Amino acid sequence: MWVAWSARTAALALLLGALHGAPTRGQEYDYYGWQAEPLHGRSYSKPPQCLDIPADLPLCHTVGYKRMRLPNLLEHESLAEVKQQASSWLPLLAKRCHSDTQVFLCSLFAPVCLDRPIYPCRSLCEAARAGCAPLMEAYGFPWPEMLHCHKFPLDNDLCIAVQFGHLPATAPPVTKICAQCEMEHSADGLMEQMCSSDFVVKMRIKEIKIDNGDRKLIGAQKKKKLLKAGPLKRKDTKKLVLHMKNGASCPCPQLDNLTGSFLVMGRKVEGQLLLTAVYRWDKKNKEMKFAVKFMFSYPCSLYYPFFYGAAEPH
Amino acid sequence: MNVPLGGIWLWLPLLLTWLTPEVSSSWWYMRATGGSSRVMCDNVPGLVSRQRQLCHRHPDVMRAIGLGVAEWTAECQHQFRQHRWNCNTLDRDHSLFGRVLLRSSRESAFVYAISSAGVVFAITRACSQGELKSCSCDPKKKGSAKDSKGTFDWGGCSDNIDYGIKFARAFVDAKERKGKDARALMNLHNNRAGRKAVKRFLKQECKCHGVSGSCTLRTCWLAMADFRKTGDYLWRKYNGAIQVVMNQDGTGFTVANKRFKKPTKNDLVYFENSPDYCIRDREAGSLGTAGRVCNLTSRGMDSCEVMCCGRGYDTSHVTRMTKCECKFHWCCAVRCQDCLEALDVHTCKAPKSADWATPT
């Protein structure tokens, strides 16, 4: 189970990281390491200690203060535990879904060292959640229980309030493209996406329906090719319905025109198929052809094979 | 008032003195004694042979028990903080505490229960901290299991409370099992109630290690709650303690007042009504309430009328500096203002001097 724990962390990092351009790829690999140190339940009467925030805790190394409290406010008791759990949040930070995401996460993972614990204010939590939860949900990851905002104090003088979220916008906000529609252009980028997806299908799309905040892609019956089956069974592919989480109101150039075939990647979460990436199928695109042809030769994360076992619903 | 925590072994004889009806001050001379556990065990007053045997075999457990004394005595003082008898001990005369225990009152019942609970707590915690050779985390808490939220792995360190209870029972009850009188049975009952109280607050705790902190992967363990919870529970039992008498054949209790319910295993039991603790009475172990702080606006036991036993109170005006209006500033400091706080402190009057001359 320890291995699956790390594998899923790696999977999320891959999933979110793969949506970035190639130049940032190298940094992401540093975060996939396995932390061999076992967990300890809790220590009796262990006084909190003050430590420098280490350089290899990139989530919080630049947060704005240098010393952190251990155990932290998530009851992580060793630096190894903090690093392991913090690593899966780096890709989210890189998405810049809210300007105070780092302040919020680090107030819990690497809380400032003072004579009393200082918690994030509830309003800070709610702002970060409003900005980032839709993105996490798009990939099938709910806002976790440990960050539920009711756990944090109503705003007062002794909690950490929104710091940068108040800054006036310097430009009118541009409507952001759907996360699932951001495109990789290199074969490597595509294969990274394929690694972190449960299944990959070449298919035609019959129609698109709006379902609350999601788009639903209804697959056509014909011309369907399962390139990577993953958890899909034959019966699953007969009638493919893909949910594009939080995709109802953002632009997606690939889906403006439904003629032709699409390369589609997704995850199966609680019986529902979630779209994670969509491309127009282009037989002349050499990068795409290469990625599809050599998908299974690509060196995915070492823990990738365990991902399926861990993800299978009981 | 905190119990001063001297050397580790200082508290062991103190604990045992309190746990035994005989009051002896010979433990004073052990303060200067250093060296081996053999010397310590053999010189502790009031130990029966079984206890001395356990002391020799498990010196590390004795150390844990000794260190735990401060915790349960502090809890006792917390619970009785608003009462005339406040579970206090004088630095120079610890036997005063012991005299209260000579009477089979509900205060004795509470002290036996809280001390027994304190021993369980101290041993179990020392187990989990890896300080005892003969035990460790609960060996049965391994592998996977299921609860209402799904499956989880046992991990961390589950408190081995069964070991703590078993050892505490063997050690603390050893003396009582030698006797068959009413007091021994009362002590056995209340000791057991105290041990069961700790187990009542053994709870499952979990950590979520799924992707992004989700609870799809959980590690759980069993942990004793803060000792305050046990203290609060036993306090409620003290308030509802049941007065009993020995039954005809001397094997158990029956209620002293037929209108009340029979005691369960969780109830505290006592035989004798308590003194009023109003005036100093060495024989009863009562310090009296002269000089105690009381609450003018309270209607409870700590009200000036009740605490001072109708003798009246003195008022003094006190000012003190406190930190106030604290604010957290990014990034990163907490800054406070200094405030001057003025308040009245009320203390109970001493009995009139004529009372001292009155023969008791």
PDB file of N, CA, C and O in Angstrom, chain A residues 101-138:
ATOM      1  N   THR A 101      -2.617  30.591  -3.276  1.00  0.00           N
ATOM      2  CA  THR A 101      -2.568  29.143  -3.073  1.00  0.00           C
ATOM      3  C   THR A 101      -1.377  28.741  -2.211  1.00  0.00           C
ATOM      4  O   THR A 101      -1.497  27.925  -1.308  1.00  0.00           O
ATOM      5  N   GLN A 102      -0.222  29.333  -2.491  1.00  0.00           N
ATOM      6  CA  GLN A 102       0.971  28.963  -1.738  1.00  0.00           C
ATOM      7  C   GLN A 102       0.856  29.396  -0.279  1.00  0.00           C
ATOM      8  O   GLN A 102       1.208  28.641   0.630  1.00  0.00           O
ATOM      9  N   VAL A 103       0.364  30.609  -0.054  1.00  0.00           N
ATOM     10  CA  VAL A 103       0.196  31.086   1.320  1.00  0.00           C
ATOM     11  C   VAL A 103      -0.709  30.131   2.095  1.00  0.00           C
ATOM     12  O   VAL A 103      -0.416  29.749   3.231  1.00  0.00           O
ATOM     13  N   PHE A 104      -1.810  29.730   1.455  1.00  0.00           N
ATOM     14  CA  PHE A 104      -2.753  28.835   2.127  1.00  0.00           C
ATOM     15  C   PHE A 104      -2.129  27.468   2.411  1.00  0.00           C
ATOM     16  O   PHE A 104      -2.133  26.987   3.545  1.00  0.00           O
ATOM     17  N   LEU A 105      -1.577  26.835   1.366  1.00  0.00           N
ATOM     18  CA  LEU A 105      -1.043  25.481   1.557  1.00  0.00           C
ATOM     19  C   LEU A 105       0.100  25.484   2.561  1.00  0.00           C
ATOM     20  O   LEU A 105       0.193  24.609   3.421  1.00  0.00           O
ATOM     21  N   CYS A 106       0.969  26.492   2.476  1.00  0.00           N
ATOM     22  CA  CYS A 106       2.135  26.497   3.366  1.00  0.00           C
ATOM     23  C   CYS A 106       1.771  26.870   4.791  1.00  0.00           C
ATOM     24  O   CYS A 106       2.489  26.516   5.719  1.00  0.00           O
ATOM     25  N   SER A 107       0.656  27.566   4.984  1.00  0.00           N
ATOM     26  CA  SER A 107       0.245  27.846   6.366  1.00  0.00           C
ATOM     27  C   SER A 107      -0.075  26.548   7.096  1.00  0.00           C
ATOM     28  O   SER A 107      -0.088  26.504   8.322  1.00  0.00           O
ATOM     29  N   LEU A 108      -0.331  25.483   6.336  1.00  0.00           N
ATOM     30  CA  LEU A 108      -0.627  24.180   6.939  1.00  0.00           C
ATOM     31  C   LEU A 108       0.556  23.221   6.836  1.00  0.00           C
ATOM     32  O   LEU A 108       0.892  22.544   7.800  1.00  0.00           O
ATOM     33  N   PHE A 109       1.187  23.155   5.658  1.00  0.00           N
ATOM     34  CA  PHE A 109       2.295  22.214   5.462  1.00  0.00           C
ATOM     35  C   PHE A 109       3.566  22.678   6.165  1.00  0.00           C
ATOM     36  O   PHE A 109       4.317  21.868   6.706  1.00  0.00           O
ATOM     37  N   ALA A 110       3.818  23.977   6.137  1.00  0.00           N
ATOM     38  CA  ALA A 110       5.039  24.515   6.754  1.00  0.00           C
ATOM     39  C   ALA A 110       4.660  25.769   7.524  1.00  0.00           C
ATOM     40  O   ALA A 110       5.019  26.879   7.140  1.00  0.00           O
ATOM     41  N   PRO A 111       3.910  25.611   8.619  1.00  0.00           N
ATOM     42  CA  PRO A 111       3.382  26.782   9.314  1.00  0.00           C
ATOM     43  C   PRO A 111       4.496  27.605   9.937  1.00  0.00           C
ATOM     44  O   PRO A 111       5.504  27.075  10.393  1.00  0.00           O
ATOM     45  N   VAL A 112       4.279  28.916   9.960  1.00  0.00           N
ATOM     46  CA  VAL A 112       5.287  29.823  10.483  1.00  0.00           C
ATOM     47  C   VAL A 112       5.526  29.519  11.952  1.00  0.00           C
ATOM     48  O   VAL A 112       4.615  29.107  12.677  1.00  0.00           O
ATOM     49  N   CYS A 113       6.772  29.684  12.378  1.00  0.00           N
ATOM     50  CA  CYS A 113       7.169  29.318  13.725  1.00  0.00           C
ATOM     51  C   CYS A 113       7.020  30.513  14.657  1.00  0.00           C
ATOM     52  O   CYS A 113       7.824  31.431  14.628  1.00  0.00           O
ATOM     53  N   LEU A 114       5.972  30.507  15.471  1.00  0.00           N
ATOM     54  CA  LEU A 114       5.762  31.555  16.464  1.00  0.00           C
ATOM     55  C   LEU A 114       5.392  30.879  17.769  1.00  0.00           C
ATOM     56  O   LEU A 114       5.316  29.658  17.841  1.00  0.00           O
ATOM     57  N   ASP A 115       5.134  31.675  18.797  1.00  0.00           N
ATOM     58  CA  ASP A 115       4.884  31.045  20.097  1.00  0.00           C
ATOM     59  C   ASP A 115       3.530  30.362  20.159  1.00  0.00           C
ATOM     60  O   ASP A 115       3.215  29.679  21.120  1.00  0.00           O
ATOM     61  N   ARG A 116       2.721  30.529  19.152  1.00  0.00           N
ATOM     62  CA  ARG A 116       1.444  29.813  19.089  1.00  0.00           C
ATOM     63  C   ARG A 116       1.188  29.450  17.638  1.00  0.00           C
ATOM     64  O   ARG A 116       1.694  30.110  16.735  1.00  0.00           O
ATOM     65  N   PRO A 117       0.420  28.374  17.379  1.00  0.00           N
ATOM     66  CA  PRO A 117       0.124  28.044  15.985  1.00  0.00           C
ATOM     67  C   PRO A 117      -0.784  29.103  15.370  1.00  0.00           C
ATOM     68  O   PRO A 117      -1.722  29.570  16.002  1.00  0.00           O
ATOM     69  N   ILE A 118      -0.479  29.486  14.137  1.00  0.00           N
ATOM     70  CA  ILE A 118      -1.280  30.460  13.397  1.00  0.00           C
ATOM     71  C   ILE A 118      -1.950  29.735  12.239  1.00  0.00           C
ATOM     72  O   ILE A 118      -1.276  29.212  11.355  1.00  0.00           O
ATOM     73  N   TYR A 119      -3.270  29.695  12.256  1.00  0.00           N
ATOM     74  CA  TYR A 119      -4.023  28.965  11.232  1.00  0.00           C
ATOM     75  C   TYR A 119      -4.421  29.894  10.086  1.00  0.00           C
ATOM     76  O   TYR A 119      -4.507  31.108  10.267  1.00  0.00           O
ATOM     77  N   PRO A 120      -4.677  29.330   8.909  1.00  0.00           N
ATOM     78  CA  PRO A 120      -5.251  30.153   7.847  1.00  0.00           C
ATOM     79  C   PRO A 120      -6.678  30.537   8.226  1.00  0.00           C
ATOM     80  O   PRO A 120      -7.399  29.752   8.849  1.00  0.00           O
ATOM     81  N   CYS A 121      -7.083  31.743   7.849  1.00  0.00           N
ATOM     82  CA  CYS A 121      -8.469  32.155   8.072  1.00  0.00           C
ATOM     83  C   CYS A 121      -9.379  31.375   7.131  1.00  0.00           C
ATOM     84  O   CYS A 121      -8.965  30.937   6.056  1.00  0.00           O
ATOM     85  N   ARG A 122     -10.636  31.266   7.533  1.00  0.00           N
ATOM     86  CA  ARG A 122     -11.580  30.538   6.686  1.00  0.00           C
ATOM     87  C   ARG A 122     -11.724  31.210   5.326  1.00  0.00           C
ATOM     88  O   ARG A 122     -11.872  30.536   4.301  1.00  0.00           O
ATOM     89  N   SER A 123     -11.650  32.533   5.295  1.00  0.00           N
ATOM     90  CA  SER A 123     -11.817  33.223   4.014  1.00  0.00           C
ATOM     91  C   SER A 123     -10.667  32.921   3.060  1.00  0.00           C
ATOM     92  O   SER A 123     -10.858  32.854   1.848  1.00  0.00           O
ATOM     93  N   LEU A 124      -9.459  32.728   3.608  1.00  0.00           N
ATOM     94  CA  LEU A 124      -8.320  32.364   2.766  1.00  0.00           C
ATOM     95  C   LEU A 124      -8.549  30.981   2.168  1.00  0.00           C
ATOM     96  O   LEU A 124      -8.314  30.744   0.981  1.00  0.00           O
ATOM     97  N   CYS A 125      -9.018  30.067   2.992  1.00  0.00           N
ATOM     98  CA  CYS A 125      -9.300  28.709   2.521  1.00  0.00           C
ATOM     99  C   CYS A 125     -10.367  28.739   1.433  1.00  0.00           C
ATOM    100  O   CYS A 125     -10.239  28.089   0.395  1.00  0.00           O
ATOM    101  N   GLU A 126     -11.421  29.510   1.673  1.00  0.00           N
ATOM    102  CA  GLU A 126     -12.523  29.547   0.707  1.00  0.00           C
ATOM    103  C   GLU A 126     -12.095  30.171  -0.610  1.00  0.00           C
ATOM    104  O   GLU A 126     -12.536  29.746  -1.684  1.00  0.00           O
ATOM    105  N   ALA A 127     -11.211  31.176  -0.540  1.00  0.00           N
ATOM    106  CA  ALA A 127     -10.723  31.795  -1.770  1.00  0.00           C
ATOM    107  C   ALA A 127      -9.875  30.800  -2.563  1.00  0.00           C
ATOM    108  O   ALA A 127     -10.020  30.672  -3.785  1.00  0.00           O
ATOM    109  N   ALA A 128      -8.987  30.094  -1.861  1.00  0.00           N
ATOM    110  CA  ALA A 128      -8.135  29.119  -2.550  1.00  0.00           C
ATOM    111  C   ALA A 128      -8.982  27.996  -3.128  1.00  0.00           C
ATOM    112  O   ALA A 128      -8.767  27.541  -4.257  1.00  0.00           O
ATOM    113  N   ARG A 129      -9.965  27.554  -2.357  1.00  0.00           N
ATOM    114  CA  ARG A 129     -10.819  26.470  -2.832  1.00  0.00           C
ATOM    115  C   ARG A 129     -11.620  26.923  -4.045  1.00  0.00           C
ATOM    116  O   ARG A 129     -11.753  26.180  -5.020  1.00  0.00           O
ATOM    117  N   ALA A 130     -12.145  28.148  -4.018  1.00  0.00           N
ATOM    118  CA  ALA A 130     -12.941  28.640  -5.141  1.00  0.00           C
ATOM    119  C   ALA A 130     -12.104  28.680  -6.411  1.00  0.00           C
ATOM    120  O   ALA A 130     -12.587  28.380  -7.503  1.00  0.00           O
ATOM    121  N   GLY A 131     -10.833  29.052  -6.252  1.00  0.00           N
ATOM    122  CA  GLY A 131      -9.972  29.148  -7.421  1.00  0.00           C
ATOM    123  C   GLY A 131      -9.475  27.806  -7.923  1.00  0.00           C
ATOM    124  O   GLY A 131      -9.318  27.612  -9.129  1.00  0.00           O
ATOM    125  N   CYS A 132      -9.228  26.878  -7.004  1.00  0.00           N
ATOM    126  CA  CYS A 132      -8.496  25.664  -7.375  1.00  0.00           C
ATOM    127  C   CYS A 132      -9.333  24.395  -7.404  1.00  0.00           C
ATOM    128  O   CYS A 132      -8.987  23.448  -8.111  1.00  0.00           O
ATOM    129  N   ALA A 133     -10.417  24.350  -6.647  1.00  0.00           N
ATOM    130  CA  ALA A 133     -11.205  23.114  -6.612  1.00  0.00           C
ATOM    131  C   ALA A 133     -11.749  22.744  -7.990  1.00  0.00           C
ATOM    132  O   ALA A 133     -11.730  21.564  -8.352  1.00  0.00           O
ATOM    133  N   PRO A 134     -12.225  23.722  -8.797  1.00  0.00           N
ATOM    134  CA  PRO A 134     -12.726  23.324 -10.118  1.00  0.00           C
ATOM    135  C   PRO A 134     -11.661  22.642 -10.975  1.00  0.00           C
ATOM    136  O   PRO A 134     -11.956  21.682 -11.697  1.00  0.00           O
ATOM    137  N   LEU A 135     -10.427  23.110 -10.868  1.00  0.00           N
ATOM    138  CA  LEU A 135      -9.355  22.496 -11.645  1.00  0.00           C
ATOM    139  C   LEU A 135      -9.083  21.078 -11.162  1.00  0.00           C
ATOM    140  O   LEU A 135      -8.924  20.147 -11.952  1.00  0.00           O
ATOM    141  N   MET A 136      -9.053  20.903  -9.851  1.00  0.00           N
ATOM    142  CA  MET A 136      -8.816  19.560  -9.310  1.00  0.00           C
ATOM    143  C   MET A 136      -9.954  18.629  -9.710  1.00  0.00           C
ATOM    144  O   MET A 136      -9.737  17.479 -10.087  1.00  0.00           O
ATOM    145  N   GLU A 137     -11.179  19.132  -9.622  1.00  0.00           N
ATOM    146  CA  GLU A 137     -12.334  18.293  -9.958  1.00  0.00           C
ATOM    147  C   GLU A 137     -12.324  17.891 -11.423  1.00  0.00           C
ATOM    148  O   GLU A 137     -12.799  16.814 -11.784  1.00  0.00           O
ATOM    149  N   ALA A 138     -11.786  18.767 -12.273  1.00  0.00           N
ATOM    150  CA  ALA A 138     -11.724  18.445 -13.699  1.00  0.00           C
ATOM    151  C   ALA A 138     -10.932  17.162 -13.925  1.00  0.00           C
ATOM    152  O   ALA A 138     -11.179  16.438 -14.887  1.00  0.00           O
TER     153      ALA A 138
END
